[in-house]
Coordinates of C-alpha atoms and ligand atoms in Angstrom, one line a residue:
X23 CA 0.0 0.0 0.0
X24 CA 2.7 2.4 1.0
X25 CA 4.7 1.4 -2.1
X26 CA 1.6 2.2 -4.2
X27 CA 1.2 5.5 -2.6
X28 CA 4.9 6.4 -3.2
X29 CA 4.5 5.4 -6.9
X30 CA 1.3 7.4 -7.3
X31 CA 2.9 10.4 -5.6
X32 CA 5.9 10.1 -7.9
X33 CA 3.5 10.7 -10.9
X34 CA 0.7 12.7 -9.3
X35 CA 2.7 15.3 -7.5
X36 CA 4.7 16.5 -10.6
X37 CA 1.4 16.3 -12.6
X38 CA -0.4 18.4 -10.1
X39 CA 2.5 20.8 -10.0
X40 CA 2.4 21.2 -13.8
X41 CA -1.3 21.8 -13.7
X42 CA -1.0 24.4 -10.9
X43 CA 1.7 26.3 -12.9
X44 CA -0.4 26.1 -16.0
X45 CA -3.5 27.4 -14.4
X46 CA -1.5 30.1 -12.5
X47 CA 0.2 31.3 -15.7
X48 CA -3.1 31.5 -17.5
X49 CA -4.7 33.3 -14.6
X50 CA -1.8 35.9 -14.6
X51 CA -2.1 36.3 -18.4
X52 CA -5.8 36.8 -18.2
X53 CA -5.4 39.4 -15.4
X54 CA -2.7 41.3 -17.4
X55 CA -4.9 41.4 -20.6
X56 CA -8.0 42.3 -18.6
X57 CA -6.1 45.2 -17.0
X58 CA -4.9 46.4 -20.4
X59 CA -8.5 46.2 -21.8
X60 CA -9.9 48.2 -18.9
X61 CA -7.1 50.8 -19.3
X62 CA -7.6 51.4 -22.9
X63 CA -11.4 51.4 -22.5
X64 CA -11.2 54.0 -19.7
X65 CA -8.9 56.2 -21.8
X66 CA -11.4 56.0 -24.7
X67 CA -8.9 54.3 -27.0
X68 CA -10.8 51.1 -27.6
X69 CA -11.7 51.9 -31.2
X70 CA -8.9 51.7 -33.9
X71 CA -8.8 54.3 -36.5
X72 CA -8.7 51.9 -39.5
X73 CA -9.7 48.4 -40.6
X74 CA -9.7 46.2 -37.5
X75 CA -11.2 42.9 -36.3
X76 CA -14.4 42.6 -34.4
X77 CA -14.4 39.3 -32.4
X78 CA -17.7 37.4 -31.9
X79 CA -17.1 36.1 -28.4
X80 CA -19.9 33.6 -28.8
X81 CA -18.2 31.9 -31.7
X82 CA -14.6 32.3 -30.3
X83 CA -13.5 29.1 -28.6
X84 CA -10.2 30.6 -27.4
X85 CA -7.9 28.7 -29.8
X86 CA -5.5 31.6 -29.7
X87 CA -4.5 31.3 -33.4
X88 CA -5.4 34.9 -34.0
X89 CA -3.1 36.0 -31.2
X90 CA -0.2 34.0 -32.8
X91 CA -1.1 35.2 -36.3
X92 CA -1.0 38.9 -35.5
X93 CA 2.5 40.2 -36.3
X94 CA 2.0 43.2 -34.0
X95 CA 2.5 41.2 -30.8
X96 CA 0.1 42.1 -28.0
X97 CA -2.7 43.6 -30.0
X98 CA -5.1 40.7 -29.4
X99 CA -5.1 38.9 -26.1
X100 CA -7.0 36.0 -24.5
X101 CA -9.2 36.7 -21.5
X102 CA -11.0 33.7 -19.9
X103 CA -10.8 31.7 -23.1
X104 CA -12.0 34.4 -25.5
X105 CA -10.0 36.7 -27.8
X106 CA -10.2 40.5 -27.3
X107 CA -8.6 43.4 -29.1
X108 CA -6.6 44.6 -26.1
X109 CA -4.4 47.2 -27.8
X110 CA -6.4 48.6 -30.7
X111 CA -4.2 51.6 -31.3
X112 CA -1.5 49.3 -32.6
X113 CA -3.8 47.3 -34.9
X114 CA -2.8 48.0 -38.5
X115 CA -5.6 46.1 -40.2
X116 CA -3.7 43.4 -42.0
X117 CA -6.4 40.9 -41.2
X118 CA -4.1 37.9 -40.5
X119 CA -6.2 37.2 -37.4
X120 CA -9.3 36.7 -39.5
X121 CA -7.6 34.3 -41.8
X122 CA -6.2 32.3 -38.9
X123 CA -9.4 31.9 -36.9
X124 CA -10.7 28.3 -37.2
X125 CA -14.2 29.3 -36.0
X126 CA -15.0 32.2 -38.3
X127 CA -15.4 34.4 -35.3
X128 CA -13.7 37.5 -36.7
X129 CA -15.1 40.2 -39.0
X130 CA -13.0 43.0 -40.4
X131 CA -14.7 46.4 -40.1
X132 CA -14.0 50.1 -40.4
X133 CA -15.0 52.3 -37.4
X134 CA -17.4 51.3 -34.7
X135 CA -21.0 52.0 -33.7
X136 CA -19.9 55.2 -32.0
X137 CA -16.9 56.3 -34.0
X138 CA -17.2 56.6 -37.8
X139 CA -14.3 56.2 -40.2
X140 CA -14.5 58.1 -43.5
X141 CA -13.8 56.0 -46.6
X142 CA -13.8 57.8 -50.0
X143 CA -15.7 56.3 -52.9
X144 CA -13.2 54.6 -55.2
X145 CA -13.9 52.4 -58.2
X146 CA -11.9 49.3 -59.1
X147 CA -9.9 51.5 -61.5
X148 CA -9.0 53.7 -58.5
X149 CA -10.9 56.6 -60.0
X150 CA -13.1 58.5 -57.6
X151 CA -16.6 59.9 -58.4
X152 CA -14.7 63.0 -59.8
X153 CA -13.4 61.9 -63.2
X154 CA -9.6 62.3 -63.3
X155 CA -9.2 62.2 -59.6
X156 CA -7.7 58.9 -58.3
X157 CA -7.0 57.5 -54.9
X158 CA -4.4 54.7 -54.1
X159 CA -3.1 53.3 -50.9
X160 CA -4.4 53.6 -47.3
X161 CA -6.5 56.7 -48.0
X162 CA -8.9 54.4 -49.9
X163 CA -9.3 52.3 -46.8
X164 CA -6.9 49.5 -47.5
X165 CA -3.8 49.7 -45.3
X166 CA -0.5 47.9 -45.6
X167 CA 2.7 48.4 -47.6
X168 CA 2.0 45.6 -50.1
X169 CA -1.6 46.9 -50.9
X170 CA -0.4 50.5 -51.2
X171 CA 2.4 49.4 -53.6
X172 CA 0.1 47.3 -55.7
X173 CA -2.6 50.0 -55.8
X174 CA -0.1 52.8 -56.8
X175 CA 1.0 50.7 -59.8
X176 CA -2.5 49.7 -60.8
X177 CA -3.8 53.3 -60.6
X178 CA -1.2 54.4 -63.1
X179 CA -2.3 51.6 -65.4
X180 CA -5.8 53.2 -65.4
X181 CA -4.5 56.8 -65.6
X182 CA -2.3 56.1 -68.7
X183 CA -5.5 55.6 -70.7
X184 CA -6.4 59.3 -70.2
X185 CA -3.3 61.3 -71.0
X186 CA -3.0 65.1 -70.9
X187 CA -3.0 67.4 -73.9
X188 CA -0.6 70.2 -74.9
X189 CA 1.2 71.6 -71.9
X190 CA -0.9 69.6 -69.5
X191 CA 0.8 67.0 -67.4
X192 CA -0.6 63.5 -67.5
X193 CA -0.7 63.1 -63.8
X194 CA 0.3 64.8 -60.5
X195 CA 1.1 62.2 -57.9
X196 CA 0.7 63.4 -54.3
X197 CA 2.6 61.5 -51.6
X198 CA 5.7 59.4 -51.6
X199 CA 4.8 56.6 -49.3
X200 CA 4.7 53.1 -50.8
X201 CA 1.7 53.9 -53.0
X202 CA 3.1 57.2 -54.3
X203 CA 6.6 55.7 -54.9
X204 CA 5.1 52.7 -56.8
X205 CA 2.9 55.1 -58.8
X206 CA 5.9 57.3 -59.7
X207 CA 7.8 54.4 -60.9
X208 CA 4.8 53.3 -62.9
X209 CA 4.5 56.8 -64.5
X210 CA 8.2 56.6 -65.4
X211 CA 7.8 53.2 -66.9
X212 CA 4.7 54.3 -69.0
X213 CA 6.6 57.5 -69.9
X214 CA 3.8 59.7 -68.5
X215 CA 4.5 63.4 -68.0
X216 CA 4.2 63.5 -64.3
X217 CA 5.2 65.4 -61.1
X218 CA 5.4 63.8 -57.7
X219 CA 5.1 66.0 -54.6
X220 CA 5.7 65.0 -51.0
X221 CA 5.2 67.3 -47.9
X222 CA 7.8 65.4 -46.0
X223 CA 10.3 62.7 -46.9
X224 CA 10.4 59.3 -48.8
X225 CA 8.6 56.4 -47.3
X226 CA 5.4 57.9 -45.9
X227 CA 4.2 56.3 -42.7
X228 CA 7.1 53.8 -42.8
X229 CA 9.6 56.7 -42.3
X230 CA 7.8 57.4 -39.0
X231 CA 7.8 53.9 -37.6
X232 CA 9.9 53.6 -34.3
X233 CA 13.6 52.9 -34.9
X234 CA 14.3 49.2 -35.6
X235 CA 10.6 48.3 -36.1
X236 CA 10.2 44.9 -37.6
X237 CA 8.1 45.3 -40.8
X238 CA 6.0 42.4 -42.0
X239 CA 4.9 42.6 -45.6
X240 CA 4.3 40.5 -48.7
X241 CA 5.8 40.4 -52.1
X242 CA 4.6 43.1 -54.4
X243 CA 5.6 44.3 -57.9
X244 CA 7.4 47.7 -58.2
X245 CA 7.4 49.1 -61.8
X246 CA 10.9 49.3 -63.3
X247 CA 12.2 47.2 -60.4
X248 CA 10.2 44.0 -60.5
X249 CA 8.9 41.7 -57.7
X250 CA 10.1 42.8 -54.3
X251 CA 10.2 39.5 -52.4
X252 CA 10.4 41.0 -48.9
X253 CA 8.4 39.4 -46.1
X254 CA 10.1 40.4 -43.0
X255 CA 12.6 43.3 -42.6
X256 CA 13.2 46.4 -40.6
X257 CA 12.1 49.9 -41.1
X258 CA 15.7 51.0 -41.8
X259 CA 16.3 48.2 -44.4
X260 CA 13.1 48.9 -46.2
X261 CA 13.8 52.6 -46.4
X262 CA 17.3 51.9 -47.5
X263 CA 15.9 49.8 -50.4
X264 CA 13.5 52.6 -51.5
X265 CA 16.2 55.3 -51.2
X266 CA 18.5 53.0 -53.3
X267 CA 15.8 52.7 -56.0
X268 CA 15.2 56.5 -56.1
X269 CA 18.9 57.1 -56.5
X270 CA 19.6 54.4 -59.1
X271 CA 16.7 55.2 -61.3
X272 CA 16.9 59.0 -60.9
X273 CA 13.4 59.2 -59.6
X274 CA 12.3 62.8 -59.2
X275 CA 10.2 63.6 -56.2
X276 CA 9.7 67.2 -55.0
X277 CA 10.1 66.8 -51.3
X278 CA 8.9 69.4 -48.8
X279 CA 6.2 70.5 -51.2
X280 CA 2.6 70.2 -49.9
X281 CA -0.6 69.9 -51.8
X282 CA -2.9 72.8 -50.9
X283 CA -5.8 72.8 -53.3
X284 CA -7.1 71.1 -56.4
X285 CA -9.6 73.0 -58.7
X286 CA -11.3 71.8 -61.9
X287 CA -9.9 73.5 -65.0
X288 CA -11.4 72.6 -68.4
X289 CA -10.7 68.9 -69.0
X290 CA -8.2 68.7 -66.2
X291 CA -7.1 70.3 -62.9
X292 CA -5.0 73.0 -61.4
X293 CA -3.0 71.6 -58.5
X294 CA -1.9 74.3 -56.1
X295 CA 1.0 73.5 -53.8
X296 CA 3.2 75.3 -51.2
X297 CA 5.7 75.9 -54.0
X298 CA 3.6 76.7 -57.1
X299 CA 0.9 75.2 -59.3
X300 CA 0.6 72.5 -62.0
X301 CA -1.9 72.0 -64.9
X302 CA -2.7 68.3 -65.2
X303 CA -5.2 65.9 -66.7
X304 CA -5.2 63.6 -63.7
X305 CA -4.4 63.7 -60.0
X306 CA -3.5 60.6 -58.0
X307 CA -3.9 61.1 -54.2
X308 CA -1.6 58.7 -52.4
X309 CA -1.6 60.7 -49.2
X310 CA -2.4 58.0 -46.7
X311 CA -4.6 58.6 -43.7
X312 CA -2.2 60.3 -41.2
X313 CA -2.9 63.7 -42.7
X314 CA -0.8 66.8 -42.3
X315 CA 0.6 67.3 -38.8
X316 CA -1.2 70.0 -36.8
X317 CA 1.0 73.0 -36.4
X318 CA 1.4 75.3 -33.4
X319 CA 1.1 78.4 -35.6
X320 CA 3.7 80.4 -33.6
X321 CA 6.6 82.5 -34.7
X322 CA 9.8 80.4 -35.3
X323 CA 8.0 77.2 -36.0
X324 CA 9.4 76.9 -39.5
X325 CA 13.0 76.2 -38.1
X326 CA 14.4 72.8 -38.7
X327 CA 14.6 72.0 -35.0
X328 CA 10.8 71.6 -34.9
X329 CA 9.6 68.2 -35.9
X330 CA 6.2 66.5 -35.7
X331 CA 7.1 63.0 -34.7
X332 CA 9.8 61.1 -32.8
X333 CA 11.8 58.5 -34.6
X334 CA 14.9 58.1 -32.6
X335 CA 15.2 59.2 -28.9
X336 CA 19.0 58.8 -29.0
X337 CA 19.5 61.7 -31.3
X338 CA 18.3 64.1 -28.5
X339 CA 21.1 63.0 -26.1
X340 CA 22.6 66.0 -24.2
X341 CA 20.0 68.3 -25.6
X342 CA 17.3 70.6 -24.2
X343 CA 14.0 69.2 -25.6
X344 CA 10.4 70.4 -25.5
X345 CA 7.6 67.9 -26.3
X346 CA 4.2 69.5 -27.0
X347 CA 1.0 67.5 -26.7
X348 CA -1.1 65.4 -24.3
X349 CA -1.8 62.1 -26.1
X350 CA 0.0 58.8 -26.1
X351 CA 2.5 59.9 -28.8
X352 CA 3.5 63.0 -26.8
X353 CA 3.8 61.1 -23.5
X354 CA 5.8 58.2 -25.1
X355 CA 8.1 60.7 -26.8
X356 CA 8.7 62.7 -23.7
X357 CA 9.4 59.7 -21.5
X358 CA 11.6 57.9 -24.0
X359 CA 13.8 61.0 -24.5
X360 CA 13.9 61.5 -20.7
X361 CA 15.6 58.1 -20.5
X362 CA 18.6 59.5 -22.6
X363 CA 21.7 60.6 -20.7
X364 CA 22.3 64.3 -20.3
X365 CA 18.9 65.3 -21.7
X366 CA 16.5 67.9 -20.2
X367 CA 13.0 67.3 -21.3
X368 CA 9.9 69.4 -20.7
X369 CA 6.4 68.3 -21.7
X370 CA 4.0 71.1 -22.4
X371 CA 0.2 70.5 -22.8
X372 CA -2.5 73.0 -23.1
X373 CA -5.1 71.2 -20.9
X374 CA -5.0 70.6 -17.1
X375 CA -4.5 66.8 -17.3
X376 CA -3.5 63.9 -19.6
X377 CA -7.0 62.4 -19.8
X378 CA -6.6 61.3 -23.4
X379 CA -3.6 59.0 -22.7
X380 CA -3.3 55.4 -21.5
X381 CA -2.8 54.9 -17.8
X382 CA 0.5 53.1 -18.5
X383 CA 1.9 56.2 -20.2
X384 CA 0.5 58.5 -17.5
X385 CA 2.3 56.4 -14.9
X386 CA 5.6 56.6 -16.9
X387 CA 5.2 60.5 -16.9
X388 CA 4.6 60.5 -13.1
X389 CA 7.7 58.3 -12.6
X390 CA 9.9 60.3 -14.8
X391 CA 8.7 63.5 -13.1
X392 CA 9.3 62.1 -9.6
X393 CA 12.8 61.0 -10.6
X394 CA 13.5 64.6 -11.8
X395 CA 14.0 63.4 -15.4
X396 CA 11.0 65.2 -16.8
X397 CA 9.3 68.6 -16.2
X398 CA 5.6 68.8 -17.0
X399 CA 3.9 72.1 -17.8
X400 CA 0.2 71.6 -17.8
X401 CA -2.2 74.4 -19.0
X402 CA 0.7 75.9 -21.0
X403 CA 1.0 77.1 -24.6
X404 CA 4.1 77.7 -26.8
X405 CA 4.2 81.4 -27.8
X406 CA 7.5 81.7 -29.7
X407 CA 10.5 79.7 -30.8
X408 CA 13.9 81.2 -31.2
X409 CA 17.2 79.6 -32.3
X410 CA 18.2 78.5 -28.7
X411 CA 15.1 79.2 -26.6
X412 CA 11.4 78.5 -26.5
X413 CA 8.9 80.9 -24.9
X414 CA 5.7 79.6 -23.2
X415 CA 2.8 80.9 -21.3
X416 CA 1.4 79.0 -18.3
X417 CA -1.9 80.6 -17.1
X418 CA -0.5 84.1 -17.6
X419 CA 3.1 83.4 -16.4
X420 CA 5.8 83.7 -19.1
X421 CA 8.3 80.9 -19.1
X422 CA 11.5 80.9 -21.1
X423 CA 13.4 77.6 -21.6
X424 CA 16.8 76.9 -23.2
X425 CA 16.0 74.7 -26.3
X426 CA 17.7 72.7 -29.0
X427 CA 14.7 70.7 -30.3
X428 CA 10.9 70.7 -30.3
X429 CA 8.7 67.7 -31.0
X430 CA 5.1 68.6 -31.6
X431 CA 2.7 65.7 -31.2
X432 CA -0.6 67.6 -31.6
X433 CA -2.3 65.1 -34.0
X434 CA -3.0 65.7 -37.7
X435 CA -5.3 67.6 -39.9
X436 CA -7.1 64.6 -41.6
X437 CA -7.7 64.6 -45.3
X438 CA -11.5 64.0 -45.2
X439 CA -12.6 67.7 -45.3
X440 CA -10.3 68.3 -48.2
X441 CA -11.6 65.3 -50.1
X442 CA -15.2 66.5 -49.6
X443 CA -14.2 70.1 -50.6
X444 CA -12.9 68.8 -54.0
X445 CA -16.1 66.9 -54.6
X446 CA -15.1 63.3 -53.7
X447 CA -17.9 61.3 -52.1
X448 CA -16.9 60.0 -48.6
X449 CA -18.9 57.4 -46.7
X450 CA -18.7 57.2 -43.0
X451 CA -18.5 53.6 -41.9
X452 CA -19.8 52.7 -38.5
X453 CA -18.4 49.3 -37.8
X454 CA -19.1 47.9 -41.3
X455 CA -16.9 46.2 -43.8
Ligands
FAD509 C1 3.1 52.0 -36.4 C2 2.7 51.3 -37.7 C3 3.2 50.1 -38.0 C4 2.9 49.5 -39.3 N1 3.5 48.3 -39.6 C5 3.2 47.8 -40.8 C6 3.8 46.6 -41.2 O1 4.6 46.0 -40.5 N2 3.5 46.1 -42.4 C7 2.6 46.7 -43.3 O2 2.4 46.2 -44.4 N3 2.0 47.9 -42.9 C8 2.3 48.4 -41.7 N4 1.7 49.6 -41.4 C9 0.7 50.3 -42.3 C10 1.5 50.9 -43.5 O3 2.6 51.7 -43.0 C11 0.6 51.8 -44.3 O4 -0.6 51.1 -44.6 C12 1.2 52.3 -45.6 O5 2.4 53.1 -45.3 C13 0.3 53.1 -46.4 O6 0.9 53.6 -47.5 P1 0.4 54.9 -48.4 O7 1.4 55.1 -49.4 O8 -1.0 54.7 -48.7 O9 0.4 56.1 -47.3 P2 1.6 56.7 -46.4 O10 2.6 55.7 -46.2 O11 0.9 57.3 -45.2 O12 2.2 57.9 -47.3 C14 1.4 59.0 -47.6 C15 2.4 60.1 -47.9 O13 1.7 61.3 -48.4 C16 2.2 62.4 -47.9 N5 1.2 63.5 -47.8 C17 0.1 63.5 -47.1 N6 -0.6 64.7 -47.3 C18 0.1 65.4 -48.2 C19 0.0 66.6 -48.9 N7 -1.1 67.4 -48.6 N8 0.9 67.1 -49.7 C20 2.0 66.3 -50.0 N9 2.2 65.1 -49.5 C21 1.3 64.6 -48.6 C22 2.7 62.0 -46.5 O14 3.7 62.9 -46.0 C23 3.2 60.6 -46.7 O15 4.6 60.6 -47.0 C24 2.0 50.2 -40.1 C25 1.4 51.4 -39.8 C26 1.8 52.0 -38.6 C27 1.2 53.4 -38.2

């Protein structure tokens, strides 16, 4: 009997131990995911801006295949055997979760019942309801580098059937993200008379990914280059490839030139930019959905030390930096720069609290402030920027700070009002495909 007990114990005790560890780890994971879900819901961030999954928890059996399939780790999490979107702001809408779900519990939708997402009307030729005005890439509702690349190329295939006459250009391409670059190469290949303008730099949204970000994509055809068989790379490598192509093929892109207006002119359009205007038969809008960064509108803002997103905290080492804004982007920028050696960081926000940001980021700000690594100026506004200083107003008190760099994270002016103004029909989707 004793011998049997010993044998049973030899097997049962380790088994029970494994079971306890298994249950405990799952419990901890559930609690972590639940806390994250509560945090983002409380911060009003539970609704992603673009295409995203809606998970039918009645159908979901908790297989976890969607969690594994999502390349942006931590966007979907399991809570008590059901999948939930626990970090929607990082969802980029590639839909791998839907394909991976064995129970057909996932639908991909734009917007939600309470938050509409504006999607312009675009035909399969990429022409909008305004003849001659085309849209390619994420602006049309389909995110991802491969889709944008393919759409830029295909849009030019449609545009080349409707060339300009006389001095008119065949097409003005707006934007040099993956869609605009692919379209520009397509226009070169088809010998179209074209101009490409870009308000910022090559690469679009990709150029603003965090440093070292792993980029997951799928093979796509770039005109004049051929099939790009990239599946997994880094932001830097992908940008390096694109810069190499631009250099080797002498691709002309007018950087730092922003589209301001498009007006109908006879059988074509007049495109007004910050640097001039163009007469063209067609316009291809490949401007993505991030819009144009919202500016402060203060004297000195045009200096090169003012930027509108953070790419590499390290570049601010040993500098006096001001971060402006109160959302997650601002808080993340301020705290990550505050971690750099020899840096003094001030975070200025016009409201009295950071109610729009995630609890996790608010905590990081509190910690950095308590450790003396970050100064926070709530209810403050930037008044003027000079070469080595920045002047602020905090509830009537003037504050002057030494300054080498300013990062403005004040959101973007989204393209929808502009699309409507130029006559493009836009449908607001409330949680529909
Ligand atoms: C954090 C993050 C991670 C991502 N990770 C991945 C990933 O791993 N894999 C993947 O496939 N996709 C990923 N995506 C999505 C992908 O980056 C986008 O879907 C893709 O860049 C869209 O390409 P686009 O050319 O349509 O637009 P964009 O890349 O946004 O380019 C638009 C360009 O137009 C310019 N522009 C805008 N307005 C004007 C104007 N008025 N005048 C002149 N120029 C203008 C902008 O400056 C910009 O350069 C990610 C997105 C984010 C935000």
